[in-house]
PDB file of C-alpha atoms and ligand atoms in Angstrom:
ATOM      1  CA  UNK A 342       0.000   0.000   0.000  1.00  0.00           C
ATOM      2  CA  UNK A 343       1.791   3.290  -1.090  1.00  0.00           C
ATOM      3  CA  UNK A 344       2.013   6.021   1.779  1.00  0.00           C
ATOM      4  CA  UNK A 345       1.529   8.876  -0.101  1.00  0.00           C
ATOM      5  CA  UNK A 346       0.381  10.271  -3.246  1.00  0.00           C
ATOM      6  CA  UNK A 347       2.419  13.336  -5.153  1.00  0.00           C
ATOM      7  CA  UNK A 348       0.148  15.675  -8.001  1.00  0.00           C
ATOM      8  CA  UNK A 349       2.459  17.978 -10.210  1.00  0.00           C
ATOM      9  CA  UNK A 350       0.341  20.485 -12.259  1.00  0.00           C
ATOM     10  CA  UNK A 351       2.105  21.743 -15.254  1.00  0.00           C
ATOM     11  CA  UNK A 352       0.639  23.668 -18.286  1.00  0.00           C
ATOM     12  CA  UNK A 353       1.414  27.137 -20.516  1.00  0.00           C
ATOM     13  CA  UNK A 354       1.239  30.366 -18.282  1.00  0.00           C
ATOM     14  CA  UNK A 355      -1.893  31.691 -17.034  1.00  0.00           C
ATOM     15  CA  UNK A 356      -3.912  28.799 -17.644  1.00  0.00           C
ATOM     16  CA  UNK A 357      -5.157  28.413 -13.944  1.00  0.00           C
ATOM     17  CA  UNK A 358      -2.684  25.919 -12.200  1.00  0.00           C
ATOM     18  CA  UNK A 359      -2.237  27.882  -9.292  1.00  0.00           C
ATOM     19  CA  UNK A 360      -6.069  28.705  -9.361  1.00  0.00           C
ATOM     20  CA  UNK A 361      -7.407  25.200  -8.956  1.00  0.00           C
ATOM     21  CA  UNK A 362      -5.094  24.496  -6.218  1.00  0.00           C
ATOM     22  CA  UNK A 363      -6.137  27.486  -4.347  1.00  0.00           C
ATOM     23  CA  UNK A 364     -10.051  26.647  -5.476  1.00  0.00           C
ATOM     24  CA  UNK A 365      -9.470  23.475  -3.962  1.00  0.00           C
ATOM     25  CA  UNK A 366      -7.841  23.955  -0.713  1.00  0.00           C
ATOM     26  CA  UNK A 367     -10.176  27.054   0.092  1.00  0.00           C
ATOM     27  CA  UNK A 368     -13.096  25.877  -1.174  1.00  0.00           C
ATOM     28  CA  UNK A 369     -13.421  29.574  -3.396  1.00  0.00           C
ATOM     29  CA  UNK A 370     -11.933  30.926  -6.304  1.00  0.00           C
ATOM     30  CA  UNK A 371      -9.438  33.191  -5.377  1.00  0.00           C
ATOM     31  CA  UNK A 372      -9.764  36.922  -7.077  1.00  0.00           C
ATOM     32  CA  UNK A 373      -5.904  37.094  -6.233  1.00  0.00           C
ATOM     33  CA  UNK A 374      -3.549  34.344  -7.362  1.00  0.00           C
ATOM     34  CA  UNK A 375       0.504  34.176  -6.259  1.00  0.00           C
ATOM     35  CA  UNK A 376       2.086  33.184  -8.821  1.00  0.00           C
ATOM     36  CA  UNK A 377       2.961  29.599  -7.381  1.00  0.00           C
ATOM     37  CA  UNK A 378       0.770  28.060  -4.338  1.00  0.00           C
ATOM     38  CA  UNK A 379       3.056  26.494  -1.798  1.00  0.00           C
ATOM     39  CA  UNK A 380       3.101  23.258  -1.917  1.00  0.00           C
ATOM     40  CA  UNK A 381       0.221  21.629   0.403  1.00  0.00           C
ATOM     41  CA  UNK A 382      -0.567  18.553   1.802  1.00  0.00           C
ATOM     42  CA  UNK A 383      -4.262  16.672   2.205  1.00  0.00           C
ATOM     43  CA  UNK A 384      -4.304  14.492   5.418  1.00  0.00           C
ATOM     44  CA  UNK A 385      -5.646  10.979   5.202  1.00  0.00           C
ATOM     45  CA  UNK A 386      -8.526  11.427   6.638  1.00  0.00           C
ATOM     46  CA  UNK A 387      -9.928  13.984   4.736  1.00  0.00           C
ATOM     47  CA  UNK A 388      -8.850  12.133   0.876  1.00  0.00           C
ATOM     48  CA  UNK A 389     -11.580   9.521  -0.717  1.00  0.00           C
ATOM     49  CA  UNK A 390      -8.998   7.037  -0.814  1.00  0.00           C
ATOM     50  CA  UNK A 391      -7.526   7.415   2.571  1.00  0.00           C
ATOM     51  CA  UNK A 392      -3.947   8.794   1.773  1.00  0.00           C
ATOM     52  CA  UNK A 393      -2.191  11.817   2.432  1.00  0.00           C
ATOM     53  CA  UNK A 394      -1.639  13.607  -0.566  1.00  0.00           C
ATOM     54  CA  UNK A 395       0.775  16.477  -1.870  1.00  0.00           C
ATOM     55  CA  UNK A 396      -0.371  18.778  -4.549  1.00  0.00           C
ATOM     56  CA  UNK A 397       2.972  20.511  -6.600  1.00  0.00           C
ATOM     57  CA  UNK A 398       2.497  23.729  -8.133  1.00  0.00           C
ATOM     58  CA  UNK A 399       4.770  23.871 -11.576  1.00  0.00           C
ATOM     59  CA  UNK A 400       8.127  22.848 -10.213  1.00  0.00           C
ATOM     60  CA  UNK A 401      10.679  19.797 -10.539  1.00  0.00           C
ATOM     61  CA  UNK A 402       9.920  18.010  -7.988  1.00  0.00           C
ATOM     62  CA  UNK A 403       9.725  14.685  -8.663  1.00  0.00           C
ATOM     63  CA  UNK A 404       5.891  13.469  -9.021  1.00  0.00           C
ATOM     64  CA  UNK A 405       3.858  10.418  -9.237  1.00  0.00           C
ATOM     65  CA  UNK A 406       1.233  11.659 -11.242  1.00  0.00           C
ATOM     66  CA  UNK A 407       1.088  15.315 -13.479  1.00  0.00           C
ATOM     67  CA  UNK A 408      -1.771  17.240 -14.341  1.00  0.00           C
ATOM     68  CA  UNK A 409      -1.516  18.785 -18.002  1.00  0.00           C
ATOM     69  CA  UNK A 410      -3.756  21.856 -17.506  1.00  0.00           C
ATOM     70  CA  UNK A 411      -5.153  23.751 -20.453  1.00  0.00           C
ATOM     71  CA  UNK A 412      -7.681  26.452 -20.640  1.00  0.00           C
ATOM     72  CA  UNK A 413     -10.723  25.749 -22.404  1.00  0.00           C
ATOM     73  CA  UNK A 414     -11.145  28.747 -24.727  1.00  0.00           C
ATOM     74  CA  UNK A 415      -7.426  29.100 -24.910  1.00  0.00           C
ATOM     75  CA  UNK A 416      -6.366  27.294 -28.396  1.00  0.00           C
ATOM     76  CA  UNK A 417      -2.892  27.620 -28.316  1.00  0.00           C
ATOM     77  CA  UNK A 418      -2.658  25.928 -24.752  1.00  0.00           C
ATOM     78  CA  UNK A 419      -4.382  23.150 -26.177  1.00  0.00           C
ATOM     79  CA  UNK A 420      -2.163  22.851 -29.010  1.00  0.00           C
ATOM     80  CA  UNK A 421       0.617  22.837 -26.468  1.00  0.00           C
ATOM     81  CA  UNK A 422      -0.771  20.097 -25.172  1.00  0.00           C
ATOM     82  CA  UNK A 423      -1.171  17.730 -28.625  1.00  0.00           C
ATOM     83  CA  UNK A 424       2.415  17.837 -29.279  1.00  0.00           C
ATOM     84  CA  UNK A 425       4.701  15.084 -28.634  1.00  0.00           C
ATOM     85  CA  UNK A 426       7.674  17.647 -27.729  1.00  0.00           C
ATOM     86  CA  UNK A 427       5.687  18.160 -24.404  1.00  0.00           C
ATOM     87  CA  UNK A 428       4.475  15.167 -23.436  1.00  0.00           C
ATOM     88  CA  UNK A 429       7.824  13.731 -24.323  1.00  0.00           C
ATOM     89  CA  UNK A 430       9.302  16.701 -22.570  1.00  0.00           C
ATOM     90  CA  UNK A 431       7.661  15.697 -19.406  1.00  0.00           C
ATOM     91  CA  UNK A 432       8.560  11.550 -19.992  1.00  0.00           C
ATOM     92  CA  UNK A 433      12.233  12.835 -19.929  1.00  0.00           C
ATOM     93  CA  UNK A 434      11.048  15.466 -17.057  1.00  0.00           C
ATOM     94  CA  UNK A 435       9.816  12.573 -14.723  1.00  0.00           C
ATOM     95  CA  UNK A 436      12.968  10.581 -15.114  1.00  0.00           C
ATOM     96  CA  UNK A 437      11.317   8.126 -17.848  1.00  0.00           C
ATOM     97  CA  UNK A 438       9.069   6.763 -14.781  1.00  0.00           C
ATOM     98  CA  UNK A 439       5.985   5.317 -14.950  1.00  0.00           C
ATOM     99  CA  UNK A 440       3.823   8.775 -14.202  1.00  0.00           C
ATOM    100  CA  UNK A 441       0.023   8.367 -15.711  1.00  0.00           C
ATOM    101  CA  UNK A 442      -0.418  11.944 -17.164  1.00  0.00           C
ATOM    102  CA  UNK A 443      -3.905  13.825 -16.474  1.00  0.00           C
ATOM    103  CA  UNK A 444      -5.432  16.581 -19.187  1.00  0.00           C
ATOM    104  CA  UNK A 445      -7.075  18.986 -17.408  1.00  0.00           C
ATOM    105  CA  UNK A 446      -9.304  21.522 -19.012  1.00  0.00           C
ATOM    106  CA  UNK A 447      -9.591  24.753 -16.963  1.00  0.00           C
ATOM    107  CA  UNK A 448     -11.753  27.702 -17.639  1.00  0.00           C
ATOM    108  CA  UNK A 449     -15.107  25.390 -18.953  1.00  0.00           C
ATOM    109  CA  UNK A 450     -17.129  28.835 -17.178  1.00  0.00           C
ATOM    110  CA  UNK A 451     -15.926  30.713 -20.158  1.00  0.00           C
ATOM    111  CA  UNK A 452     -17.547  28.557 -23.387  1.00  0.00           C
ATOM    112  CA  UNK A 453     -20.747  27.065 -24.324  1.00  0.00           C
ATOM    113  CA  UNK A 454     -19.085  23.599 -25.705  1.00  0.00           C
ATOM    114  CA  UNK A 455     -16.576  21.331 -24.786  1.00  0.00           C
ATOM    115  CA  UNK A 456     -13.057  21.069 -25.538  1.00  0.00           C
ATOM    116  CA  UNK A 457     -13.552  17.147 -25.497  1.00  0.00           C
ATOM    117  CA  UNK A 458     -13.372  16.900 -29.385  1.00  0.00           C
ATOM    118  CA  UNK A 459     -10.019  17.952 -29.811  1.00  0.00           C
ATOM    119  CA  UNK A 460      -8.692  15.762 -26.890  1.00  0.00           C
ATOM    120  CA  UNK A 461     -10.654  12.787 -27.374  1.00  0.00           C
ATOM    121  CA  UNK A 462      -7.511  11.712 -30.931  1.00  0.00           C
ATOM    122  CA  UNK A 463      -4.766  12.595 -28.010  1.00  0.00           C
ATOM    123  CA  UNK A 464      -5.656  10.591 -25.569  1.00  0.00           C
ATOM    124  CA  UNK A 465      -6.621   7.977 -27.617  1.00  0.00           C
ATOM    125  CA  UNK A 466      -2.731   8.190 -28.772  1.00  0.00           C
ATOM    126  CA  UNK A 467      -1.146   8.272 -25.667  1.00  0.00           C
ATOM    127  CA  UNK A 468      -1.362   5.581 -23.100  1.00  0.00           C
ATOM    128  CA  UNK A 469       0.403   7.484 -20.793  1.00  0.00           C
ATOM    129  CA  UNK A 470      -2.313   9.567 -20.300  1.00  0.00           C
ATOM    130  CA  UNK A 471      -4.679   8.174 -17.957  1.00  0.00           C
ATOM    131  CA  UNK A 472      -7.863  10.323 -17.776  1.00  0.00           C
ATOM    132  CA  UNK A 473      -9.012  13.667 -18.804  1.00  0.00           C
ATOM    133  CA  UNK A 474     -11.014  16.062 -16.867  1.00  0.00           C
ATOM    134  CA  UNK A 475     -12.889  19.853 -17.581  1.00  0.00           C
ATOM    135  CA  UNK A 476     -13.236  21.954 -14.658  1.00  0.00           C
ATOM    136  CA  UNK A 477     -13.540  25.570 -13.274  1.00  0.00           C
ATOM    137  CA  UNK A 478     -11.522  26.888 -10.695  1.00  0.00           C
ATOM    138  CA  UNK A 479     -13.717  29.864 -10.684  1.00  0.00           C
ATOM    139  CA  UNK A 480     -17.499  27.920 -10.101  1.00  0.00           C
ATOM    140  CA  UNK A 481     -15.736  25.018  -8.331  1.00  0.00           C
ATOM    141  CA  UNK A 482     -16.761  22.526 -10.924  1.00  0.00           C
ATOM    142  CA  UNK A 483     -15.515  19.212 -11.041  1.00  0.00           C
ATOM    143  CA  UNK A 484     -12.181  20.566  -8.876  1.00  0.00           C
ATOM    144  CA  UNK A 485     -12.614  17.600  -5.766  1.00  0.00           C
ATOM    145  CA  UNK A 486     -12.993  15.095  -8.794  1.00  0.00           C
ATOM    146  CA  UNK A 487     -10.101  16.555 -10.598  1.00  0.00           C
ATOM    147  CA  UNK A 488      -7.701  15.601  -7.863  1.00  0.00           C
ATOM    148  CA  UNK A 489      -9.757  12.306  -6.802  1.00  0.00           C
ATOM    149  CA  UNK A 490      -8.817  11.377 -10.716  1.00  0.00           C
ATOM    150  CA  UNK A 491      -4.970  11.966 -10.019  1.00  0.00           C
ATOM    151  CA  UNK A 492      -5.105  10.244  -6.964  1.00  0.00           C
ATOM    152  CA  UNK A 493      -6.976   7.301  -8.566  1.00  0.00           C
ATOM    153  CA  UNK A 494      -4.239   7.081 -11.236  1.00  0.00           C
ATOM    154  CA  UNK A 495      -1.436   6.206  -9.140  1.00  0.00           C
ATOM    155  CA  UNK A 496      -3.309   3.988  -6.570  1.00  0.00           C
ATOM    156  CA  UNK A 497      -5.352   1.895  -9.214  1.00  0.00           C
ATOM    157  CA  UNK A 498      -4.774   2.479 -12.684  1.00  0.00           C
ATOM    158  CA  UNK A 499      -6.170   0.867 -14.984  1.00  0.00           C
ATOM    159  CA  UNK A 500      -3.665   0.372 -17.924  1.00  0.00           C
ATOM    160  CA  UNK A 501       0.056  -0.486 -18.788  1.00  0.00           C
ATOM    161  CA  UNK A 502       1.806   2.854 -18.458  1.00  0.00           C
ATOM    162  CA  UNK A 503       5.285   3.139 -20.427  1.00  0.00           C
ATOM    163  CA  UNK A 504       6.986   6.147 -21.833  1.00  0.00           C
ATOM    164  CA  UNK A 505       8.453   4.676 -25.571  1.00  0.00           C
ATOM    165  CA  UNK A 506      12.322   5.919 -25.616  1.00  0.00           C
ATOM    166  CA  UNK A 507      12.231   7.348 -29.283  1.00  0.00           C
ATOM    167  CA  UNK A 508       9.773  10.147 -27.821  1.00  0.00           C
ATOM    168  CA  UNK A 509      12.551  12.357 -26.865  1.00  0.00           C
TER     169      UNK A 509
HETATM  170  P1  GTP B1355       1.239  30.876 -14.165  1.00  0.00           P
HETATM  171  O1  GTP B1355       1.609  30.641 -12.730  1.00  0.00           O
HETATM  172  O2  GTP B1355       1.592  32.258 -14.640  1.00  0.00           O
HETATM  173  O3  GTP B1355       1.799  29.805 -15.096  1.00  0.00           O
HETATM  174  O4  GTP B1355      -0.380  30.802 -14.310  1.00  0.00           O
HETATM  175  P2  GTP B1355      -1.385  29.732 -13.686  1.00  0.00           P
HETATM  176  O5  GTP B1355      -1.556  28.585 -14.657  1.00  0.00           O
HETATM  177  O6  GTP B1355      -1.018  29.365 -12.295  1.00  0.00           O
HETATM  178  O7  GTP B1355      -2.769  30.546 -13.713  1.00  0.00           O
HETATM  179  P3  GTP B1355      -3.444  31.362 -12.508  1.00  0.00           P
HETATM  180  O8  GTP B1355      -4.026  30.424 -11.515  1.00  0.00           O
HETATM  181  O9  GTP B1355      -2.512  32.420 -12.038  1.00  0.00           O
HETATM  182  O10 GTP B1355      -4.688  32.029 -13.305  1.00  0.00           O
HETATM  183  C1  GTP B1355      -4.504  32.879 -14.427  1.00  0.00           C
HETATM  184  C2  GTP B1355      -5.731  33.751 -14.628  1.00  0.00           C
HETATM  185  O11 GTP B1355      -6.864  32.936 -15.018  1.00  0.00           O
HETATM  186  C3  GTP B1355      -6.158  34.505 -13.353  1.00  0.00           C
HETATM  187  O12 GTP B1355      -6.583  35.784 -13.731  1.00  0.00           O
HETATM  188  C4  GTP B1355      -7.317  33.669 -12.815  1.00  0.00           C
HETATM  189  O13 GTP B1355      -8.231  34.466 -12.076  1.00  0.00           O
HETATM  190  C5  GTP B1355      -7.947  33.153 -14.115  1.00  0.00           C
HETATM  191  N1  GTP B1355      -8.629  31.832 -13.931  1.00  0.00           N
HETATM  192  C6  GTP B1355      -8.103  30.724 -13.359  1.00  0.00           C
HETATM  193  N2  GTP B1355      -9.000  29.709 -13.381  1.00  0.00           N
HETATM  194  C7  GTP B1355     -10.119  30.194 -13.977  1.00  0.00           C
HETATM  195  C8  GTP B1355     -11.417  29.633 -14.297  1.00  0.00           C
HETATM  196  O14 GTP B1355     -11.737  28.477 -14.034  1.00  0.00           O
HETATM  197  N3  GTP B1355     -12.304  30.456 -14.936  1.00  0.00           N
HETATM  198  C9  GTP B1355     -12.000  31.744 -15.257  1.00  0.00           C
HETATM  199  N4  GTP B1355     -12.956  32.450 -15.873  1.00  0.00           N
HETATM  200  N5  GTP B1355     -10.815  32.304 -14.966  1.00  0.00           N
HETATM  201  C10 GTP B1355      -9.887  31.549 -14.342  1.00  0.00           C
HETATM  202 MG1   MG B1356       0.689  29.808 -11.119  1.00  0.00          MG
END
């Protein structure tokens, strides 16, 4: 049984990392962001799966599980997010570890449809990537499953997780 569970959110600048923590942890979007959140920690007690978990703002530290955030209505951080170069980037990043990779789409208070369309091809190409998620760190929605997902992927998931070497 592992003892604890590490989350690294990663994603292009200003796409609500820091927000979603915050959202999160205070249970309200915050009007006024730091840059990076501290890192925090979730007791047991208070986690669905009974663990204590760490949540990583952008930073190296080495994590079990990362969160790809995008912003919903931003297209270029989406793009960011199809391209090998990063997810390869963050294979390389991790140490070539087994870390199941989360896409997180931020901002879903700001358009009418969903961003699932243009994810749907990459996840279907990566098996590294485990599940993917949209959310608001602004109305609160789906932010407690967002984080129940990450933990999920490193205590049970579901399929062989490998990062292929010629992905550099
Ligand atoms: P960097 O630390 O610069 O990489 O940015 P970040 O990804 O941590 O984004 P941050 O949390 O600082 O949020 C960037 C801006 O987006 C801020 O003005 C937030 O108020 C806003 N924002 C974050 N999440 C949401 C959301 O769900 N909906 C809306 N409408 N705005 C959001
Ligand atoms: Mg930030």
């Amino acid at each position: 049984m592992r003892k604890d569970v590490r989350i690294l959110l990663v994603g292009e600048p200003k796409v609500g990392k820091t927000s979603l923590i915050m959202s999160l942890v205070g249970e309200e979007f915050p009007e006024e962001v730091p840059l990076r959140a501290e890192e925090i920690t979730i007791p047991a007690d208070v986690t669905p799966e009974r663990v204590p978990t760490h949540i990583v703002d952008y930073s190296g530290t080495q994590a079990n599980v990362i969160c790809i955030v995008y912003a919903v209505n931003n297209k270029k951080s989406i793009e960011k997010v199809t391209g090998d170069v990063h997810i390869g980037f963050l294979c390389v990043y991790v140490g070539m570890h087994r870390v199941p990779l989360i896409l997180v789409g931020n901002k879903s208070d700001l358009v009418e449809h969903s961003s699932m369309e243009t994810i749907l091809p990459i996840m279907n190409q990566y098996s590294e990537i485990e599940t993917c998620v949209e959310c608001s760190a602004k109305n609160l929605k789906n932010i407690s499953e967002l984080f129940y997902y990450a933990q999920k992927a490193v205590l049970h998931p579901t399929g062989p997780l490998y990062c292929p070497e010629e992905k550099e």
